[in-house]
Structure formats: C-alpha cells, structure tokens
Amino acid sequence: MKNENKNGCMWYDTDGNPIQAHAGMILCHKDTYYWYGQNMGGETDRRDTGLHRVDFIGFSCYSSTDCVHWKNEGLVLSACSEPGHPLHPDRVGERPKVLYNEQTRKFVLWFHLDSSDYFTAHAGVAVADSPTGPFRFIREISPNGYDCRDMTLFRDTDGKAYLIYSSDWNKTLRIAQLTDDFLDVNGVFSHAFPEQEREAPAIFTKNGVYYMITSGCTGWDPNNALFGTSKNIFSGWKLIGDPCTGENARQTYFGQSTYIFEKDGVHYLMLDHWKPDDLQMSGYSILPIQTEKGHLTIAFQEYTDL
Ligand code: DGJ
C-alpha cells in the first residue's frame, strides 16, 4: 500500500499530525500493529552542555492494520508533575519497548529512565491490560546492579525475554533475561561487545543466528551502524560490519537504529532521524533488511508497496 510518509522525514498520523513516537518500536498483536515511542512534542531546551532535551511528556501509541497508516491512540504512560516522582517532566524517559506476556496476558513496557544529566542511568517498568494502555508504572531499577542507558527488549522464539542495554558508561552492552512475567530481571545475564561503545541496540533472530544492529555513541548526531552476530544470545557475539549500503551509508542515512520488527517474513529496521535543535520534528525510516549467509545488508529506499 502506498505510504505518503517519506523515509528520513517526519511522518504524519491519520489526523495529519506529526507522529510523536521517537526511539520506538512496532509490536504486532492480533493483526494490529502498535507503534510505541517517546512523545517529544514540546520545546527543545538547548543546553550549553550540548544535552539538548525535551521535558519528559510520556510515551505515545499509534495503531495500524496495514503498518502504513497510523492512528493516534494517545499517551499510554504520562509524566507526573508530583515533585520527586520518577516520571517527573525533569527526568529522561527514552526508548520505550513493549512485549505481550501470554501467561499473564499483560503488556509490559520497559524504558530508559534517567535524570536530565543522564547520570542516574536506570530502567523503568510499567504494565497494562491493553496494548493501548494505560500503563501503570511499577518500578525504577538498575538491572542486575548495572547502569542502563539505551536499551531494547527482545523476545526469543522459546518465549524467553531479554533486556539488552548499554552499560558501563556505554562501554559494554549487557543482556539480561527477564522473569517469566517480564516485570523484572531474573539475575541471569551476560554481556556483548565489551569496550566497543555501542548504543541504540536492535535485535532479531533468523535461522538460528542472532543479529544485533547498534550505533556508535555520538549523542543526537548520526554515525555508522554496525551489526554483530552470535549463535547464542548470551555469548560469542562478534561485531561484523556496517550493514548499510549506498549514499550516506556511513552515517546510517543520518539516522539511528531503534528496533527491528518482522512483517510477512521480512525484517525491518526502524531509524530515528534526530533534529537536535527541534527534537519533536525528528523523522523516521523503516527499511527492509536483507539477510544472506550471516551477513546483513540495508539500502535506503522508500517504505511503500508492502
Ligand atoms: C543517544 C541515544 O541513542 C539517544 O537515545 C539519546 O539518549 C541521546 N543519546 C541523547 O543525547
């Protein structure tokens, strides 16, 4: 189906408003797609430190039956103005990721929860009965005692779920198994790419191989993506190379990875195209990933005719 939204640009919802679902993910549940992401629809505070930020507003959800036209379902977890609240607007809430837990029939949301200087480096957990929320905030944690910044969730083919997060001041990625209800980490964890300074992790598995695409650590500025592979979620991860090809490949087409989802047997990489001076207008791309003999290839193209 034709998509009026252009990769690399701001995307618009079915009401014609800019989609506020940055650093997000797409979950397919009962034939409907749900796009969750950061609502950054406020003014960008341009700090001298270079830490451009938007006060925390909450996480949005958009729904679609074709994965092309997106209806705004509103905020599914909102900031709380009560002083000292973990979700206060002066905090950072980034990279929301949602999994459905079949045993509990709950939707579980994890995200990067931080202070405005990014020094606290925690994860937040929330839960809902419906994909469109509202999500109830449960806890703020330091997963297995480690700092947690950019993160993602991954649900393996055996139903086990993992939190994958940049740790050790972004030097190393950690992979932590979740409890059966997905509401906490269970103490089983490992790491990948030590001292490689990777962030924005996005992961999928195909034919017994795990693939992880990450970015380098350059704030809101683009850099080159790298993918790594392993046959075991916990060990043996190797960085292989840049999956992007063609013009502007070395800057990931001026985007940054956030999630990989599967539709009709094809894996798609979601990118954010950050606009540090006006973060709310940061754009999006959804690009198909080619997998061949353990190698990934991505080309910049329009997300149309699915
Ligand atoms: C890079 C991260 O990938 C983003 O999610 C965000 O935390 C920015 N850094 C902030 O500078």
mmCIF file of C-alpha atoms and ligand atoms in Angstrom:
data_model
loop_
_atom_site.group_PDB
_atom_site.id
_atom_site.type_symbol
_atom_site.label_atom_id
_atom_site.label_comp_id
_atom_site.label_asym_id
_atom_site.label_seq_id
_atom_site.Cartn_x
_atom_site.Cartn_y
_atom_site.Cartn_z
ATOM 1 C CA MET A 1 0.000 0.000 0.000
ATOM 2 C CA LYS A 2 1.228 3.486 -0.821
ATOM 3 C CA ASN A 3 2.783 5.372 2.053
ATOM 4 C CA GLU A 4 2.611 9.170 1.868
ATOM 5 C CA ASN A 5 5.262 9.348 4.575
ATOM 6 C CA LYS A 6 8.845 9.551 3.305
ATOM 7 C CA ASN A 7 11.762 7.794 4.920
ATOM 8 C CA GLY A 8 14.194 10.216 6.536
ATOM 9 C CA CYS A 9 11.415 12.796 7.134
ATOM 10 C CA MET A 10 8.753 13.470 9.766
ATOM 11 C CA TRP A 11 5.833 11.044 9.433
ATOM 12 C CA TYR A 12 2.196 12.073 9.938
ATOM 13 C CA ASP A 13 -0.690 10.216 11.541
ATOM 14 C CA THR A 14 -4.183 9.717 10.081
ATOM 15 C CA ASP A 15 -5.228 13.127 11.512
ATOM 16 C CA GLY A 16 -2.334 14.818 9.690
ATOM 17 C CA ASN A 17 -0.336 15.479 12.877
ATOM 18 C CA PRO A 18 3.392 14.718 13.314
ATOM 19 C CA ILE A 19 3.881 11.235 14.773
ATOM 20 C CA GLN A 20 5.389 11.576 18.242
ATOM 21 C CA ALA A 21 6.811 8.082 18.676
ATOM 22 C CA HIS A 22 10.573 8.573 18.702
ATOM 23 C CA ALA A 23 13.107 5.855 19.603
ATOM 24 C CA GLY A 24 10.183 3.495 19.410
ATOM 25 C CA MET A 25 9.129 0.057 18.300
ATOM 26 C CA ILE A 26 6.337 -1.743 16.470
ATOM 27 C CA LEU A 27 4.500 -4.618 18.144
ATOM 28 C CA CYS A 28 2.081 -6.809 16.197
ATOM 29 C CA HIS A 29 -0.784 -8.108 18.335
ATOM 30 C CA LYS A 30 -3.898 -9.824 16.976
ATOM 31 C CA ASP A 31 -3.474 -8.465 13.418
ATOM 32 C CA THR A 32 -2.969 -4.882 14.590
ATOM 33 C CA TYR A 33 0.350 -3.062 14.678
ATOM 34 C CA TYR A 34 1.141 -0.793 17.625
ATOM 35 C CA TRP A 35 3.887 1.806 17.338
ATOM 36 C CA TYR A 36 5.141 2.978 20.740
ATOM 37 C CA GLY A 37 7.659 5.784 21.178
ATOM 38 C CA GLN A 38 8.758 8.896 23.016
ATOM 39 C CA ASN A 39 6.395 11.827 22.763
ATOM 40 C CA MET A 40 8.798 14.746 22.267
ATOM 41 C CA GLY A 41 6.096 17.219 21.283
ATOM 42 C CA GLY A 42 7.476 20.091 23.378
ATOM 43 C CA GLU A 43 10.089 22.770 23.127
ATOM 44 C CA THR A 44 13.731 21.651 22.854
ATOM 45 C CA ASP A 45 15.873 23.014 25.681
ATOM 46 C CA ARG A 46 19.266 23.688 24.083
ATOM 47 C CA ARG A 47 21.699 23.418 26.964
ATOM 48 C CA ASP A 48 25.278 24.725 26.868
ATOM 49 C CA THR A 49 26.426 21.211 27.758
ATOM 50 C CA GLY A 50 25.095 20.037 24.385
ATOM 51 C CA LEU A 51 22.493 17.896 26.153
ATOM 52 C CA HIS A 52 19.558 19.138 24.095
ATOM 53 C CA ARG A 53 16.385 17.777 25.683
ATOM 54 C CA VAL A 54 12.623 17.950 25.794
ATOM 55 C CA ASP A 55 10.961 17.669 29.195
ATOM 56 C CA PHE A 56 9.573 14.180 29.689
ATOM 57 C CA ILE A 57 5.980 14.065 28.411
ATOM 58 C CA GLY A 58 5.360 10.330 28.205
ATOM 59 C CA PHE A 59 5.105 7.548 25.665
ATOM 60 C CA SER A 60 2.675 7.545 22.738
ATOM 61 C CA CYS A 61 0.991 4.709 20.937
ATOM 62 C CA TYR A 62 -0.264 4.665 17.332
ATOM 63 C CA SER A 63 -2.193 1.755 15.827
ATOM 64 C CA SER A 64 -2.442 0.488 12.277
ATOM 65 C CA THR A 65 -3.851 -2.514 10.448
ATOM 66 C CA ASP A 66 -1.546 -2.103 7.445
ATOM 67 C CA CYS A 67 1.622 -0.872 9.199
ATOM 68 C CA VAL A 68 1.439 2.209 6.948
ATOM 69 C CA HIS A 69 -1.422 4.421 8.187
ATOM 70 C CA TRP A 70 -1.135 5.263 11.883
ATOM 71 C CA LYS A 71 -3.987 6.314 14.174
ATOM 72 C CA ASN A 72 -3.050 8.230 17.313
ATOM 73 C CA GLU A 73 -4.039 6.247 20.440
ATOM 74 C CA GLY A 74 -2.666 8.957 22.733
ATOM 75 C CA LEU A 75 -0.263 8.787 25.638
ATOM 76 C CA VAL A 76 -0.083 5.312 27.185
ATOM 77 C CA LEU A 77 2.240 6.363 30.025
ATOM 78 C CA SER A 78 2.326 10.021 31.050
ATOM 79 C CA ALA A 79 4.733 12.179 33.001
ATOM 80 C CA CYS A 80 3.686 13.032 36.569
ATOM 81 C CA SER A 81 4.144 16.565 37.898
ATOM 82 C CA GLU A 82 4.287 15.461 41.564
ATOM 83 C CA PRO A 83 7.712 16.676 42.861
ATOM 84 C CA GLY A 84 10.273 13.853 43.057
ATOM 85 C CA HIS A 85 8.119 11.419 41.080
ATOM 86 C CA PRO A 86 10.226 9.021 38.932
ATOM 87 C CA LEU A 87 8.234 10.175 35.860
ATOM 88 C CA HIS A 88 8.550 13.898 36.595
ATOM 89 C CA PRO A 89 8.958 16.075 33.464
ATOM 90 C CA ASP A 90 12.514 16.977 34.558
ATOM 91 C CA ARG A 91 13.583 13.360 34.049
ATOM 92 C CA VAL A 92 14.548 11.439 30.919
ATOM 93 C CA GLY A 93 12.314 8.640 29.605
ATOM 94 C CA GLU A 94 13.581 7.093 26.390
ATOM 95 C CA ARG A 95 13.372 4.084 24.044
ATOM 96 C CA PRO A 96 10.083 2.526 25.266
ATOM 97 C CA LYS A 97 9.698 -1.130 24.279
ATOM 98 C CA VAL A 98 6.633 -3.314 24.873
ATOM 99 C CA LEU A 99 6.185 -7.097 24.962
ATOM 100 C CA TYR A 100 2.996 -9.091 25.395
ATOM 101 C CA ASN A 101 3.201 -11.762 28.085
ATOM 102 C CA GLU A 102 0.963 -14.696 27.151
ATOM 103 C CA GLN A 103 0.998 -16.205 30.664
ATOM 104 C CA THR A 104 -0.163 -13.055 32.457
ATOM 105 C CA ARG A 105 -1.974 -11.545 29.435
ATOM 106 C CA LYS A 106 -0.341 -8.224 30.258
ATOM 107 C CA PHE A 107 1.561 -5.788 28.088
ATOM 108 C CA VAL A 108 4.894 -4.974 29.707
ATOM 109 C CA LEU A 109 6.766 -1.751 28.952
ATOM 110 C CA TRP A 110 10.456 -1.189 29.671
ATOM 111 C CA PHE A 111 12.311 2.063 29.031
ATOM 112 C CA HIS A 112 15.452 4.016 29.829
ATOM 113 C CA LEU A 113 14.677 6.154 32.885
ATOM 114 C CA ASP A 114 17.218 8.752 33.875
ATOM 115 C CA SER A 115 18.000 12.126 35.399
ATOM 116 C CA SER A 116 18.295 15.058 32.996
ATOM 117 C CA ASP A 117 22.124 14.771 33.053
ATOM 118 C CA TYR A 118 21.927 11.040 32.180
ATOM 119 C CA PHE A 119 23.955 10.171 35.320
ATOM 120 C CA THR A 120 21.294 8.031 37.063
ATOM 121 C CA ALA A 121 21.036 5.509 34.174
ATOM 122 C CA HIS A 122 18.160 3.271 35.265
ATOM 123 C CA ALA A 123 15.376 1.306 33.590
ATOM 124 C CA GLY A 124 11.663 1.848 34.180
ATOM 125 C CA VAL A 125 8.969 -0.856 34.073
ATOM 126 C CA ALA A 126 5.224 -0.429 33.562
ATOM 127 C CA VAL A 127 2.333 -2.775 32.812
ATOM 128 C CA ALA A 128 -1.062 -2.622 31.094
ATOM 129 C CA ASP A 129 -4.044 -4.855 30.330
ATOM 130 C CA SER A 130 -4.493 -3.451 26.840
ATOM 131 C CA PRO A 131 -1.977 -2.570 24.092
ATOM 132 C CA THR A 132 -3.260 0.998 24.115
ATOM 133 C CA GLY A 133 -2.767 1.289 27.859
ATOM 134 C CA PRO A 134 -2.971 2.976 30.204
ATOM 135 C CA PHE A 135 0.318 1.564 31.524
ATOM 136 C CA ARG A 136 0.809 1.552 35.303
ATOM 137 C CA PHE A 137 4.336 2.480 36.386
ATOM 138 C CA ILE A 138 5.766 -0.273 38.600
ATOM 139 C CA ARG A 139 9.408 0.396 39.324
ATOM 140 C CA GLU A 140 12.694 2.072 38.525
ATOM 141 C CA ILE A 141 15.670 -0.297 38.627
ATOM 142 C CA SER A 142 19.366 -0.690 37.997
ATOM 143 C CA PRO A 143 19.185 -4.028 36.142
ATOM 144 C CA ASN A 144 21.396 -6.567 37.954
ATOM 145 C CA GLY A 145 23.097 -3.620 39.647
ATOM 146 C CA TYR A 146 24.462 -2.072 36.454
ATOM 147 C CA ASP A 147 23.882 1.307 34.819
ATOM 148 C CA CYS A 148 21.386 1.186 31.954
ATOM 149 C CA ARG A 149 21.067 3.734 29.155
ATOM 150 C CA ASP A 150 19.948 2.896 25.579
ATOM 151 C CA MET A 151 18.004 -0.343 25.668
ATOM 152 C CA THR A 152 15.675 -2.671 23.856
ATOM 153 C CA LEU A 153 13.574 -5.736 24.630
ATOM 154 C CA PHE A 154 13.854 -8.994 22.721
ATOM 155 C CA ARG A 155 11.522 -11.959 22.876
ATOM 156 C CA ASP A 156 13.184 -15.166 21.714
ATOM 157 C CA THR A 157 11.475 -17.973 19.805
ATOM 158 C CA ASP A 158 11.274 -20.047 23.031
ATOM 159 C CA GLY A 159 9.235 -17.288 24.712
ATOM 160 C CA LYS A 160 12.060 -16.080 26.971
ATOM 161 C CA ALA A 161 12.558 -12.326 27.002
ATOM 162 C CA TYR A 162 15.658 -10.173 27.435
ATOM 163 C CA LEU A 163 16.576 -6.606 28.255
ATOM 164 C CA ILE A 164 19.570 -5.524 26.186
ATOM 165 C CA TYR A 165 21.149 -2.305 27.402
ATOM 166 C CA SER A 166 24.189 -0.068 27.079
ATOM 167 C CA SER A 167 26.068 -0.277 30.358
ATOM 168 C CA ASP A 168 29.435 0.556 31.972
ATOM 169 C CA TRP A 169 29.030 4.180 30.821
ATOM 170 C CA ASN A 170 28.049 2.875 27.360
ATOM 171 C CA LYS A 171 31.255 0.849 27.001
ATOM 172 C CA THR A 172 29.535 -2.559 27.025
ATOM 173 C CA LEU A 173 26.115 -3.956 26.169
ATOM 174 C CA ARG A 174 24.501 -6.202 28.747
ATOM 175 C CA ILE A 175 21.953 -8.918 28.014
ATOM 176 C CA ALA A 176 19.679 -9.701 30.963
ATOM 177 C CA GLN A 177 16.982 -12.377 30.994
ATOM 178 C CA LEU A 178 13.584 -11.253 32.298
ATOM 179 C CA THR A 179 11.439 -13.095 34.824
ATOM 180 C CA ASP A 180 8.616 -15.218 33.390
ATOM 181 C CA ASP A 181 6.158 -12.340 33.895
ATOM 182 C CA PHE A 182 8.626 -9.933 32.171
ATOM 183 C CA LEU A 183 8.302 -7.498 35.096
ATOM 184 C CA ASP A 184 11.895 -7.786 36.369
ATOM 185 C CA VAL A 185 15.304 -9.223 35.516
ATOM 186 C CA ASN A 186 15.880 -12.753 36.870
ATOM 187 C CA GLY A 187 19.613 -12.450 37.664
ATOM 188 C CA VAL A 188 20.831 -14.381 34.595
ATOM 189 C CA PHE A 189 22.829 -12.017 32.427
ATOM 190 C CA SER A 190 25.847 -11.624 30.204
ATOM 191 C CA HIS A 191 27.462 -9.002 28.003
ATOM 192 C CA ALA A 192 28.355 -8.290 24.374
ATOM 193 C CA PHE A 193 30.869 -6.073 22.587
ATOM 194 C CA PRO A 194 32.972 -5.026 25.637
ATOM 195 C CA GLU A 195 34.782 -1.666 25.251
ATOM 196 C CA GLN A 196 33.102 -1.127 21.851
ATOM 197 C CA GLU A 197 30.844 1.764 22.959
ATOM 198 C CA ARG A 198 27.705 0.696 21.132
ATOM 199 C CA GLU A 199 24.191 2.016 21.786
ATOM 200 C CA ALA A 200 20.691 2.008 20.218
ATOM 201 C CA PRO A 201 20.544 -1.821 20.127
ATOM 202 C CA ALA A 202 18.046 -3.571 17.834
ATOM 203 C CA ILE A 203 17.997 -7.367 17.590
ATOM 204 C CA PHE A 204 16.357 -10.227 15.740
ATOM 205 C CA THR A 205 16.955 -13.915 15.116
ATOM 206 C CA LYS A 206 16.749 -15.897 11.910
ATOM 207 C CA ASN A 207 17.756 -19.499 11.102
ATOM 208 C CA GLY A 208 19.451 -19.987 14.469
ATOM 209 C CA VAL A 209 21.565 -16.819 14.294
ATOM 210 C CA TYR A 210 21.058 -13.710 16.433
ATOM 211 C CA TYR A 211 21.727 -10.374 14.728
ATOM 212 C CA MET A 212 22.181 -7.110 16.596
ATOM 213 C CA ILE A 213 22.414 -3.687 14.950
ATOM 214 C CA THR A 214 23.808 -0.853 17.075
ATOM 215 C CA SER A 215 25.012 2.714 16.629
ATOM 216 C CA GLY A 216 28.120 4.396 17.974
ATOM 217 C CA CYS A 217 27.809 6.901 20.843
ATOM 218 C CA THR A 218 27.650 10.440 19.444
ATOM 219 C CA GLY A 219 24.618 11.921 21.202
ATOM 220 C CA TRP A 220 21.971 13.060 18.725
ATOM 221 C CA ASP A 221 24.471 13.079 15.827
ATOM 222 C CA PRO A 222 24.484 10.254 13.294
ATOM 223 C CA ASN A 223 27.338 7.780 12.991
ATOM 224 C CA ASN A 224 27.803 4.442 11.314
ATOM 225 C CA ALA A 225 25.765 1.431 12.304
ATOM 226 C CA LEU A 226 27.444 -1.907 12.930
ATOM 227 C CA PHE A 227 25.900 -5.328 13.145
ATOM 228 C CA GLY A 228 27.114 -8.244 15.199
ATOM 229 C CA THR A 229 26.100 -11.890 15.219
ATOM 230 C CA SER A 230 26.071 -14.812 17.597
ATOM 231 C CA LYS A 231 24.632 -18.305 17.724
ATOM 232 C CA ASN A 232 23.949 -17.880 21.448
ATOM 233 C CA ILE A 233 22.080 -14.934 22.964
ATOM 234 C CA PHE A 234 24.489 -14.800 25.925
ATOM 235 C CA SER A 235 27.902 -15.439 24.414
ATOM 236 C CA GLY A 236 30.026 -15.405 21.302
ATOM 237 C CA TRP A 237 28.908 -12.028 19.971
ATOM 238 C CA LYS A 238 31.182 -10.692 17.225
ATOM 239 C CA LEU A 239 31.000 -7.297 15.550
ATOM 240 C CA ILE A 240 30.938 -7.895 11.794
ATOM 241 C CA GLY A 241 30.482 -4.626 9.909
ATOM 242 C CA ASP A 242 28.230 -1.883 8.624
ATOM 243 C CA PRO A 243 25.001 -3.284 7.121
ATOM 244 C CA CYS A 244 24.175 -0.014 5.300
ATOM 245 C CA THR A 245 24.985 0.396 1.629
ATOM 246 C CA GLY A 246 24.950 3.276 -0.861
ATOM 247 C CA GLU A 247 24.947 7.020 -0.341
ATOM 248 C CA ASN A 248 25.228 8.232 3.276
ATOM 249 C CA ALA A 249 25.644 4.654 4.500
ATOM 250 C CA ARG A 250 28.483 5.658 6.857
ATOM 251 C CA GLN A 251 26.033 7.921 8.699
ATOM 252 C CA THR A 252 23.191 5.382 8.679
ATOM 253 C CA TYR A 253 21.388 7.727 6.227
ATOM 254 C CA PHE A 254 21.536 10.367 9.031
ATOM 255 C CA GLY A 255 19.514 8.044 11.273
ATOM 256 C CA GLN A 256 19.973 5.866 14.344
ATOM 257 C CA SER A 257 18.635 2.361 14.987
ATOM 258 C CA THR A 258 15.802 1.797 17.435
ATOM 259 C CA TYR A 259 14.065 -1.530 16.677
ATOM 260 C CA ILE A 260 13.708 -4.438 14.280
ATOM 261 C CA PHE A 261 10.279 -5.950 13.648
ATOM 262 C CA GLU A 262 9.076 -8.676 11.312
ATOM 263 C CA LYS A 263 6.224 -8.407 8.858
ATOM 264 C CA ASP A 264 5.305 -11.136 6.360
ATOM 265 C CA GLY A 265 8.693 -12.812 6.822
ATOM 266 C CA VAL A 266 10.708 -9.622 6.215
ATOM 267 C CA HIS A 267 12.682 -7.912 8.976
ATOM 268 C CA TYR A 268 12.548 -4.112 9.039
ATOM 269 C CA LEU A 269 14.883 -1.704 10.804
ATOM 270 C CA MET A 270 13.309 1.397 12.357
ATOM 271 C CA LEU A 271 15.504 4.525 12.405
ATOM 272 C CA ASP A 272 15.194 7.898 14.118
ATOM 273 C CA HIS A 273 16.474 10.935 12.238
ATOM 274 C CA TRP A 274 17.202 13.252 15.156
ATOM 275 C CA LYS A 275 16.860 17.006 14.821
ATOM 276 C CA PRO A 276 18.815 18.161 17.902
ATOM 277 C CA ASP A 277 17.591 21.773 17.630
ATOM 278 C CA ASP A 278 13.934 20.785 17.399
ATOM 279 C CA LEU A 279 13.697 17.212 18.640
ATOM 280 C CA GLN A 280 9.933 16.970 18.153
ATOM 281 C CA MET A 281 10.428 17.169 14.373
ATOM 282 C CA SER A 282 12.892 14.258 14.272
ATOM 283 C CA GLY A 283 11.918 11.972 11.399
ATOM 284 C CA TYR A 284 11.681 8.235 10.849
ATOM 285 C CA SER A 285 12.642 5.490 8.425
ATOM 286 C CA ILE A 286 11.562 1.886 8.101
ATOM 287 C CA LEU A 287 13.981 -0.096 5.939
ATOM 288 C CA PRO A 288 13.947 -3.777 4.931
ATOM 289 C CA ILE A 289 16.924 -5.887 5.995
ATOM 290 C CA GLN A 290 18.391 -8.497 3.639
ATOM 291 C CA THR A 291 19.919 -11.495 5.385
ATOM 292 C CA GLU A 292 22.296 -13.691 3.416
ATOM 293 C CA LYS A 293 24.802 -16.214 4.745
ATOM 294 C CA GLY A 294 25.068 -14.500 8.114
ATOM 295 C CA HIS A 295 25.504 -11.044 6.587
ATOM 296 C CA LEU A 296 23.053 -8.130 6.755
ATOM 297 C CA THR A 297 22.503 -5.564 4.018
ATOM 298 C CA ILE A 298 20.327 -2.464 4.223
ATOM 299 C CA ALA A 299 19.672 0.019 1.414
ATOM 300 C CA PHE A 300 17.934 3.369 1.756
ATOM 301 C CA GLN A 301 14.583 3.181 -0.035
ATOM 302 C CA GLU A 302 11.005 4.251 0.453
ATOM 303 C CA TYR A 303 8.758 2.228 2.731
ATOM 304 C CA THR A 304 5.971 1.594 0.231
ATOM 305 C CA ASP A 305 4.056 -1.118 -1.554
ATOM 306 C CA LEU A 306 4.079 -3.578 1.293
HETATM 307 C C1 DGJ B 1 21.976 8.857 22.102
HETATM 308 C C2 DGJ B 1 20.865 7.904 22.438
HETATM 309 O O1 DGJ B 1 20.856 6.884 21.485
HETATM 310 C C3 DGJ B 1 19.529 8.631 22.443
HETATM 311 O O2 DGJ B 1 18.529 7.718 22.789
HETATM 312 C C4 DGJ B 1 19.610 9.766 23.423
HETATM 313 O O3 DGJ B 1 19.836 9.261 24.720
HETATM 314 C C5 DGJ B 1 20.756 10.680 23.034
HETATM 315 N N1 DGJ B 1 21.992 9.937 23.014
HETATM 316 C C6 DGJ B 1 20.882 11.857 23.994
HETATM 317 O O4 DGJ B 1 21.990 12.649 23.641
#
